[in-house]
Coordinates of C-alpha atoms in Angstrom, one line a residue:
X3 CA 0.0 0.0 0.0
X4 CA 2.8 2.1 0.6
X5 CA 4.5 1.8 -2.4
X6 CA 1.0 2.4 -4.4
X7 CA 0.9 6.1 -2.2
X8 CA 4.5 6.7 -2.7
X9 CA 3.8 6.0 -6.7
X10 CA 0.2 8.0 -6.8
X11 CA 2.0 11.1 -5.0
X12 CA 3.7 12.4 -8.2
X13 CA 0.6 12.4 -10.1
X14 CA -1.5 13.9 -7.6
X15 CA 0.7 16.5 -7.2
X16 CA 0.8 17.1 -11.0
X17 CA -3.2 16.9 -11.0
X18 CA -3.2 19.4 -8.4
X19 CA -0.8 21.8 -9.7
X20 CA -2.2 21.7 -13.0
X21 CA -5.7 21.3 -12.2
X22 CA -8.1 22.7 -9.2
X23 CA -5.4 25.0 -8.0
X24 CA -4.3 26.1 -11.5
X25 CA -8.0 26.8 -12.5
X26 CA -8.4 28.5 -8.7
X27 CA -5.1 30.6 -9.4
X28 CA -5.8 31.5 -13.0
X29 CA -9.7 32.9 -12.0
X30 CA -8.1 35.3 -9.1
X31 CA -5.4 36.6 -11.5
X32 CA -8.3 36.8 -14.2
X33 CA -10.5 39.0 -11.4
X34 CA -7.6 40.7 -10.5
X35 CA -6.6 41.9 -14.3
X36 CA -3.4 42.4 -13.8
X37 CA -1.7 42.1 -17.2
X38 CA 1.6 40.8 -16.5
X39 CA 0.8 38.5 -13.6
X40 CA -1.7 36.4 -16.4
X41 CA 1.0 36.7 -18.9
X42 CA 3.7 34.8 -16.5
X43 CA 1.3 32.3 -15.5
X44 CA 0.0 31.6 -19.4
X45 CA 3.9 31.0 -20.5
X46 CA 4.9 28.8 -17.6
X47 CA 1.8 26.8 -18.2
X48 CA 2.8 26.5 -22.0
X49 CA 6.1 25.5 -20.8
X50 CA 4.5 22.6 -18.4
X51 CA 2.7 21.2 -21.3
X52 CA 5.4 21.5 -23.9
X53 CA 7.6 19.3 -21.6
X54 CA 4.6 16.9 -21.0
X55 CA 4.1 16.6 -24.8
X56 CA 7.7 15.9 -24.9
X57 CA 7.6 13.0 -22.1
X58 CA 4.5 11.7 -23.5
X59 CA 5.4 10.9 -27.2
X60 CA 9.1 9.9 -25.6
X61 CA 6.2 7.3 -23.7
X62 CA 4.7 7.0 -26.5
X63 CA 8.0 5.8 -28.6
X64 CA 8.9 3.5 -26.5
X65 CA 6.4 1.7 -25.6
X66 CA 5.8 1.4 -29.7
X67 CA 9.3 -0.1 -29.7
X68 CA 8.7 -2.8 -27.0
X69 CA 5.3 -4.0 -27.3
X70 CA 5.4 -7.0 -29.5
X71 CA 2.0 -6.5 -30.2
X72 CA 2.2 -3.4 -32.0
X73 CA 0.3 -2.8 -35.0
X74 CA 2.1 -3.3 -38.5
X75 CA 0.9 -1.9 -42.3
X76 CA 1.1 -5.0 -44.3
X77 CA 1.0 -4.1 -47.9
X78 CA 1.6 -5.8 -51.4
X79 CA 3.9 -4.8 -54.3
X80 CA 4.0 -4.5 -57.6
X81 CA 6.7 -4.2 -60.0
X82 CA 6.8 -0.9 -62.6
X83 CA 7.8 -2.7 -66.0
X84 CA 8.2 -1.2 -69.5
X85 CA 4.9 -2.5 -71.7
X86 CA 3.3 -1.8 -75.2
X87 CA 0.6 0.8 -74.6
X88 CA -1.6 0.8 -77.3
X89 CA -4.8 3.6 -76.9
X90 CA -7.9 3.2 -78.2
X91 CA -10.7 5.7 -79.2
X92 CA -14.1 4.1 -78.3
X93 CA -17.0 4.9 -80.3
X94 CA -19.6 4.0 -82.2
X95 CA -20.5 3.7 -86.3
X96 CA -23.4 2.5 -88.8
X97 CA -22.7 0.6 -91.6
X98 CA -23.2 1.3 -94.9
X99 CA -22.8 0.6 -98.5
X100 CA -22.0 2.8 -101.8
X101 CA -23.8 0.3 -103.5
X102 CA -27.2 0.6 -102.4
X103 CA -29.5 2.0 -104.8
X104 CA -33.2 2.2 -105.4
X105 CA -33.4 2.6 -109.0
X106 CA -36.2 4.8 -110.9
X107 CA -37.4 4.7 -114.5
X108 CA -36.0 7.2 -117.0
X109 CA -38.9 7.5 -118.9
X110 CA -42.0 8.4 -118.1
X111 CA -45.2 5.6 -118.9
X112 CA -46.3 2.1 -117.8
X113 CA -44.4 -0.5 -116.4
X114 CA -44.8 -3.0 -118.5
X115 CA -43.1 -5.8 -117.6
X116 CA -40.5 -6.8 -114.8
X117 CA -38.1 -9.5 -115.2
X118 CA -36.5 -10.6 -111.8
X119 CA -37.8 -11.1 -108.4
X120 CA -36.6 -10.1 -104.6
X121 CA -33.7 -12.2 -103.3
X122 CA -32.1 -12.9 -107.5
X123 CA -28.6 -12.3 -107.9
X124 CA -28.6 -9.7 -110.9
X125 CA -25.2 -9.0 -113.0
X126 CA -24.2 -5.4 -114.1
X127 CA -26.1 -4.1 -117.1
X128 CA -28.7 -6.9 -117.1
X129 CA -32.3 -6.0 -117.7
X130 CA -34.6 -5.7 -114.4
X131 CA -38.1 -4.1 -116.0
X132 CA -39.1 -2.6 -119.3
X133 CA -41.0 0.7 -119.5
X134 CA -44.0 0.7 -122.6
X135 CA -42.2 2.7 -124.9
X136 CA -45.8 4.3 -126.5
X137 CA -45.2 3.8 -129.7
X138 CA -41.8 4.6 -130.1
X139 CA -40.4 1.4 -131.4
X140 CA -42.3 2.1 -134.6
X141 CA -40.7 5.5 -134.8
X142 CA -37.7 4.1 -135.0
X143 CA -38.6 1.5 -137.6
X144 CA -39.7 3.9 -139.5
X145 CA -36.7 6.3 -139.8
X146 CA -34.6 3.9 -139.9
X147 CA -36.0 3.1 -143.4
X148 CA -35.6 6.3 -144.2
X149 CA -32.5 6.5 -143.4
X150 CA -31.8 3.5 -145.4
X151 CA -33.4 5.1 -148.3
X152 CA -31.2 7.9 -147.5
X153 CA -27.7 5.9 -147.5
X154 CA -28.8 4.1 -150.6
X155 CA -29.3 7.5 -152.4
X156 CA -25.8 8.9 -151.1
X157 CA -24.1 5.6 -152.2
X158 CA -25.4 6.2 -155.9
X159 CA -24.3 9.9 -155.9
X160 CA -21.0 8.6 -154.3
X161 CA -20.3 6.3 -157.3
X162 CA -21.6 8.8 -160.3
X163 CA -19.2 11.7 -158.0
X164 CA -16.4 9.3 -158.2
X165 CA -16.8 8.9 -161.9
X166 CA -17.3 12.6 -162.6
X167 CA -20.6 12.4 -163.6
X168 CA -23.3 14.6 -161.6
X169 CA -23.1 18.1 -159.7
X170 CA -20.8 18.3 -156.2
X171 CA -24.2 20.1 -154.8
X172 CA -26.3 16.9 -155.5
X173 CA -23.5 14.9 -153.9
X174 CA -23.2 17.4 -151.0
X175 CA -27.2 17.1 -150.7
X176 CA -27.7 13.6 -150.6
X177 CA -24.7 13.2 -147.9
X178 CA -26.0 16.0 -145.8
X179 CA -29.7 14.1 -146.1
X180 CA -27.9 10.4 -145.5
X181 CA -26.1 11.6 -141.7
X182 CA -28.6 13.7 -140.7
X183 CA -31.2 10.6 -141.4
X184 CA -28.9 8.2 -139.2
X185 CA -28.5 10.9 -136.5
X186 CA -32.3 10.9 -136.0
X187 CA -32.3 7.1 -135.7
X188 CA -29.5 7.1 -133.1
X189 CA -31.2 9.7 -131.2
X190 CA -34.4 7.9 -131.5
X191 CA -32.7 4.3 -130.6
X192 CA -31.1 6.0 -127.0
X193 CA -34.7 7.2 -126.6
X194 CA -35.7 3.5 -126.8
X195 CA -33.2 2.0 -125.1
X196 CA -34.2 4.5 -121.9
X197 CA -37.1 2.1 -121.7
X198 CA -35.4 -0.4 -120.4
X199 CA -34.2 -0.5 -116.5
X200 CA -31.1 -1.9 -116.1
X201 CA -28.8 -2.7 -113.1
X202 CA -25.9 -0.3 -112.4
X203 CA -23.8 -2.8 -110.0
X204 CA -23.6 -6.8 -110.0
X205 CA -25.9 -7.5 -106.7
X206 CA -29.1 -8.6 -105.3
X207 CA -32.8 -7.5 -105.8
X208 CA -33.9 -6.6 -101.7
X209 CA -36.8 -5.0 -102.7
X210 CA -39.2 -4.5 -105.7
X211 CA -41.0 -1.4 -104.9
X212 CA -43.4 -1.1 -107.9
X213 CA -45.6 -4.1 -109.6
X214 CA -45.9 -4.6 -113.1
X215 CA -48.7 -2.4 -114.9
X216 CA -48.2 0.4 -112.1
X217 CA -47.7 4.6 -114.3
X218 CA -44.4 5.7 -113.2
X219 CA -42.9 8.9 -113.5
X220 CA -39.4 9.0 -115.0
X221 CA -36.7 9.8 -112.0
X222 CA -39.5 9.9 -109.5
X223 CA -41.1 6.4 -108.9
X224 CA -38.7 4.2 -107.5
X225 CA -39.0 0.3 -108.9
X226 CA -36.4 -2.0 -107.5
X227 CA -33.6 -1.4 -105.0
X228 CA -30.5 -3.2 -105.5
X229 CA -28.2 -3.9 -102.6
X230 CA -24.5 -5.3 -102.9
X231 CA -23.2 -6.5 -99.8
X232 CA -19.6 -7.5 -100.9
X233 CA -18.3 -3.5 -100.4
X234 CA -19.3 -2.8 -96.8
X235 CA -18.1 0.1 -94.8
X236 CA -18.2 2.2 -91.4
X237 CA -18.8 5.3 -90.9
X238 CA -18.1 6.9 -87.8
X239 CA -17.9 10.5 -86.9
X240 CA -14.4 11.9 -84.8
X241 CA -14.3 14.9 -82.9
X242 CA -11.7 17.5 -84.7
X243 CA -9.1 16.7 -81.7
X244 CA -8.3 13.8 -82.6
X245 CA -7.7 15.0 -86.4
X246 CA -3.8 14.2 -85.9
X247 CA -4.2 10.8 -84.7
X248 CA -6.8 9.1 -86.0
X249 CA -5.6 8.9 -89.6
X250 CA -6.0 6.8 -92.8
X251 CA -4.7 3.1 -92.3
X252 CA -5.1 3.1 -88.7
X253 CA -6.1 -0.1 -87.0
X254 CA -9.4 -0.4 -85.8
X255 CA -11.4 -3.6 -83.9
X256 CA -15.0 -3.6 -85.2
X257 CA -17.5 -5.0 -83.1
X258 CA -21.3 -5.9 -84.1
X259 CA -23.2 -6.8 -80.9
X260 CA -25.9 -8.2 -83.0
X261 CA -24.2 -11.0 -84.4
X262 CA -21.2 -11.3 -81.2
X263 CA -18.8 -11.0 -83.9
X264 CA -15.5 -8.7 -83.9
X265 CA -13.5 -8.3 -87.0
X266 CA -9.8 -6.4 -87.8
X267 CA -10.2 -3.4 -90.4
X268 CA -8.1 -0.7 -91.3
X269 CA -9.7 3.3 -92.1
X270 CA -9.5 3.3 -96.0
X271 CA -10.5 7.3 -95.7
X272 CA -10.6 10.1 -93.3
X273 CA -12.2 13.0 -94.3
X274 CA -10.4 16.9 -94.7
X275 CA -13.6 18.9 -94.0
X276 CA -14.3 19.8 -90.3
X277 CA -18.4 20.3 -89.8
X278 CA -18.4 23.4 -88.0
X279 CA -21.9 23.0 -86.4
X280 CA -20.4 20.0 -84.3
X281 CA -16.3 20.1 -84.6
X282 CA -16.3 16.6 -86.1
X283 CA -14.7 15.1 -88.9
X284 CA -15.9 11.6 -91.1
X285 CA -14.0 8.2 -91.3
X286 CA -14.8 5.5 -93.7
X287 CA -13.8 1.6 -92.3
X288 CA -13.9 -1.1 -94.9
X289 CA -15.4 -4.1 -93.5
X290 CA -15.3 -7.2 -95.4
X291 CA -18.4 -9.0 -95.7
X292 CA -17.7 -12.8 -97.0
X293 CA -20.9 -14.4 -95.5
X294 CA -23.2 -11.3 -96.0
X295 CA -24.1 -11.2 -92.3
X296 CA -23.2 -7.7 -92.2
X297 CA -26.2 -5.3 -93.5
X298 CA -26.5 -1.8 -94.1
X299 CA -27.5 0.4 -90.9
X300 CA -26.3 -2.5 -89.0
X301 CA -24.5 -0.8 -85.2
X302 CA -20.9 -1.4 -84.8
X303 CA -18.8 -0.6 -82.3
X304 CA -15.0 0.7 -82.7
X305 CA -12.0 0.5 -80.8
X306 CA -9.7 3.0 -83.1
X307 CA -5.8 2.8 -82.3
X308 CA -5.1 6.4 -81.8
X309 CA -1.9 5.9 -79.7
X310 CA 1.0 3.7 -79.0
X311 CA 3.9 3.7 -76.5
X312 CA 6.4 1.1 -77.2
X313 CA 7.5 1.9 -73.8
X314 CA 5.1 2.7 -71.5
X315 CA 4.7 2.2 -67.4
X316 CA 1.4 1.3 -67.4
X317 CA -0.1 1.6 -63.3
X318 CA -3.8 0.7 -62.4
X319 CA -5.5 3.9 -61.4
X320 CA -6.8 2.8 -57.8
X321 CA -2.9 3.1 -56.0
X322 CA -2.9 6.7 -57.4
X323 CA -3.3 9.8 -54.9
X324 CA -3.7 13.7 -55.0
X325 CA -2.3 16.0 -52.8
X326 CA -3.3 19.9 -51.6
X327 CA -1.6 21.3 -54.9
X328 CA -3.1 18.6 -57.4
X329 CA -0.3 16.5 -57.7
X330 CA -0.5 13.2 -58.5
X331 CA 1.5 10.4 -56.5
X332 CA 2.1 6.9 -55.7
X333 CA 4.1 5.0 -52.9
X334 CA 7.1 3.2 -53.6
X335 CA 9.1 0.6 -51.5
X336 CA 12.4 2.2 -50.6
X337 CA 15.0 0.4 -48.0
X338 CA 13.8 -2.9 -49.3
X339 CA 15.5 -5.6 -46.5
X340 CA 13.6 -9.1 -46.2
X341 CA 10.0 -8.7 -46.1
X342 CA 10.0 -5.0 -44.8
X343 CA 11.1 -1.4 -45.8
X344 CA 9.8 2.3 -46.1
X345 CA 7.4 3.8 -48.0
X346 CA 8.1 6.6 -50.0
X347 CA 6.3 9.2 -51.8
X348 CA 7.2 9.5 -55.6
X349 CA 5.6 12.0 -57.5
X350 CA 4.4 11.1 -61.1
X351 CA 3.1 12.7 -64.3
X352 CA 0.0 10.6 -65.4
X353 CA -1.2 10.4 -69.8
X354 CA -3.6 8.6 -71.1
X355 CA -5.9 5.9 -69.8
X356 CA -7.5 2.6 -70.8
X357 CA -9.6 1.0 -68.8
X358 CA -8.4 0.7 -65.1
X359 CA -5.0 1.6 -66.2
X360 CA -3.2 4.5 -66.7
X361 CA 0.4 5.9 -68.5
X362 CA 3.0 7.2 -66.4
X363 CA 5.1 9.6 -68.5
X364 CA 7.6 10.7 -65.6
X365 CA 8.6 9.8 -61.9
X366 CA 8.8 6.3 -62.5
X367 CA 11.1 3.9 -63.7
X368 CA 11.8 0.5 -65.1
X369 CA 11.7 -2.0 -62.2
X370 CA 10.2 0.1 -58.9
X371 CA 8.4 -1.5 -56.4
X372 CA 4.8 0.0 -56.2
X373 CA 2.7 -0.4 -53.4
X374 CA -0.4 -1.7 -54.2
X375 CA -2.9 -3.4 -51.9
X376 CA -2.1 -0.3 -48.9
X377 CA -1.3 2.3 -50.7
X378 CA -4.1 4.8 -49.5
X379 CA -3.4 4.1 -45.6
X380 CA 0.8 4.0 -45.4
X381 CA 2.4 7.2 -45.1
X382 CA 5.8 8.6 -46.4
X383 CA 8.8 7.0 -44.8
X384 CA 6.5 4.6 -42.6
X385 CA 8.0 1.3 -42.0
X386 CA 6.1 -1.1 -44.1
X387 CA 5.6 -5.0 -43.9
X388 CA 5.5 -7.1 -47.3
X389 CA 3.0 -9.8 -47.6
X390 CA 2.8 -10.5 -51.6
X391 CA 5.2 -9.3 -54.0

């Protein structure tokens, strides 16, 4: 009992010169307002409690150093290595086709007859539908014996001209009547021949628009479409800042959710024009199109290679911290000996991201030891355990 006095006596006595009697002290001096008495008794009261800080976290120290049971950071590393960083632009494009056409007569009449049906293959030039020509076959006929009458009469002139027999004028005359004759008959025959509709591209019938025996108006009643699947493209639309980078022959991964298919193209044409209503500029992706899965309007999705870092320190994004000024930083194991060492602070200078992951461009280098699983509750220069490497 006497040693538990002898061992409470220093603390009572600190208790009592720093509580009731200080509080007792400090309220006369306050009544009395005397200005120099409170300023003496506030600094040696600062004093007290500096050197009881002081004593404290010496305490503190060393019972930190002792107790076996002290609380460790136990964190895992990583190791910074030199990758292949390869960017993409995400977006999204429509597909399309130059060759996708609905064609319209060029004469004006009744369609009077149509030759193919929806789903034929059709070859270039080939005949689809015929137009009634009103009458105009006959025209023709009959010019064209005119003409012939014509030609005959020149070839007789011709031959008496030859043998000096005749007048140049009746030559001349029957020449002049001969090609002008013709002429009508050619102009008459392209006439005709606009009566027929033919396909402008090798490809397939998808639709026909207009049935046989229908009046249709030439350039304005549309008759068949025509759809050729084999010259497929993408076209997406990139903002202007990206005018640099994403370039003709880039490498882009096409993906059509539709069908769960991805394929590798290439951009076979990037548009010079700007639109200036929404900054943009047009790309063109070739697609190729072997099965004819792949139909006009269809969605696709593109992954377009705008960048690429043959050596890049790629770092996920979630060890990454900020401080006051904005700065970007990571922890990195310094004093590596066994299992432990220190943590310290290493600023860094992020670029560009995919995914989870980011480019470091400066602060870190080929083979550091990042702390990863930790890294937001270590400090810089705390003693860190390693579990995982």
């Amino acid at each position: 009992m006497k040693k538990i006095n002898i061992l409470l006596l220093p603390i009572v006595l600190v208790l009592v010169s720093c509580g009731g009697g200080t509080e007792k002290d400090v309220d006369t001096l306050i009544s009395e307002k005397n200005v120099d008495a409170l300023t003496e008794k506030r600094d040696a009261l600062k004093k007290d409690k500096t050197e009881l800080d002081e004593k404290i976290k010496k305490l503190s120290d060393a019972l930190e150093e002792i107790n076996p049971t002290k609380k460790k950071t136990y964190i895992t590393l990583f190791s910074a290595k030199d990758s292949i960083f390869n960017h993409y632009l995400e977006l999204q494009g429509s597909v399309d086709t130059k060759k996708n056409i609905v064609i319209t007569p060029e004469m004006s009449g009744i369609l009077k007859q149509v030759f193919v049906k929806e789903g034929q293959r059709v070859s270039k030039g080939q005949i689809l539908a015929r137009v009634d020509d009103g009458g105009m076959s006959q025209q023709v006929a009959q010019l064209q014996i005119q003409a012939d009458l014509a030609k005959t009469t020149y070839e007789r002139q011709k031959r008496l001209w030859d043998q000096k027999i005749g007048s140049e004028i009746q030559f001349l005359q029957a020449k002049s009547a001969y090609e002008a004759q013709q002429k009508a008959v050619d102009q008459f025959k392209v006439q005709l021949s606009k009566t027929a509709i033919r396909a402008p591209f090798s490809g397939v019938v998808d639709d026909v628009i207009t049935e046989q025996g229908s009046v249709v108006g030439a350039g304005l009643s549309p008759i068949i479409r025509i759809v050729n699947l084999r010259d497929m493209y993408i076209e997406a639309v990139i903002p202007e800042k990206y005018l640099t980078t994403v370039t003709k022959g880039k490498d882009v991964e096409v993906y059509f959710p539709v069908l769960g298919e991805s394929v590798n193209a290439k951009i076979r044409q990037a548009s010079d024009f700007i639109d200036p209503n929404n900054r943009t500029f047009k790309v063109e992706i070739g697609v190729k199109n072997e099965d004819g899965n792949i139909k006009p309007n269809l969605t696709a999705k593109l992954k377009i290679n705008d960048y690429t870092n043959p050596k890049a320190i790629l770092i996920p994004q979630s060890v990454i911290s900020e401080n006051a000024k904005g700065e970007q930083y990571v922890y990195v194991a310094d004093s590596l000996v066994g299992n432990t060492a220190k943590a310290k602070r290493a600023l860094i200078t992020t670029g560009k991201t995919q995914g989870d992951f980011i480019e470091v461009l400066d602060g870190l280098v080929n083979g550091d030891a990042i702390v990863d699983d930790g890294a937001r509750s270590v400090n810089d220069g705390q003693e860190i355990t390693i579990i995982k490497k």
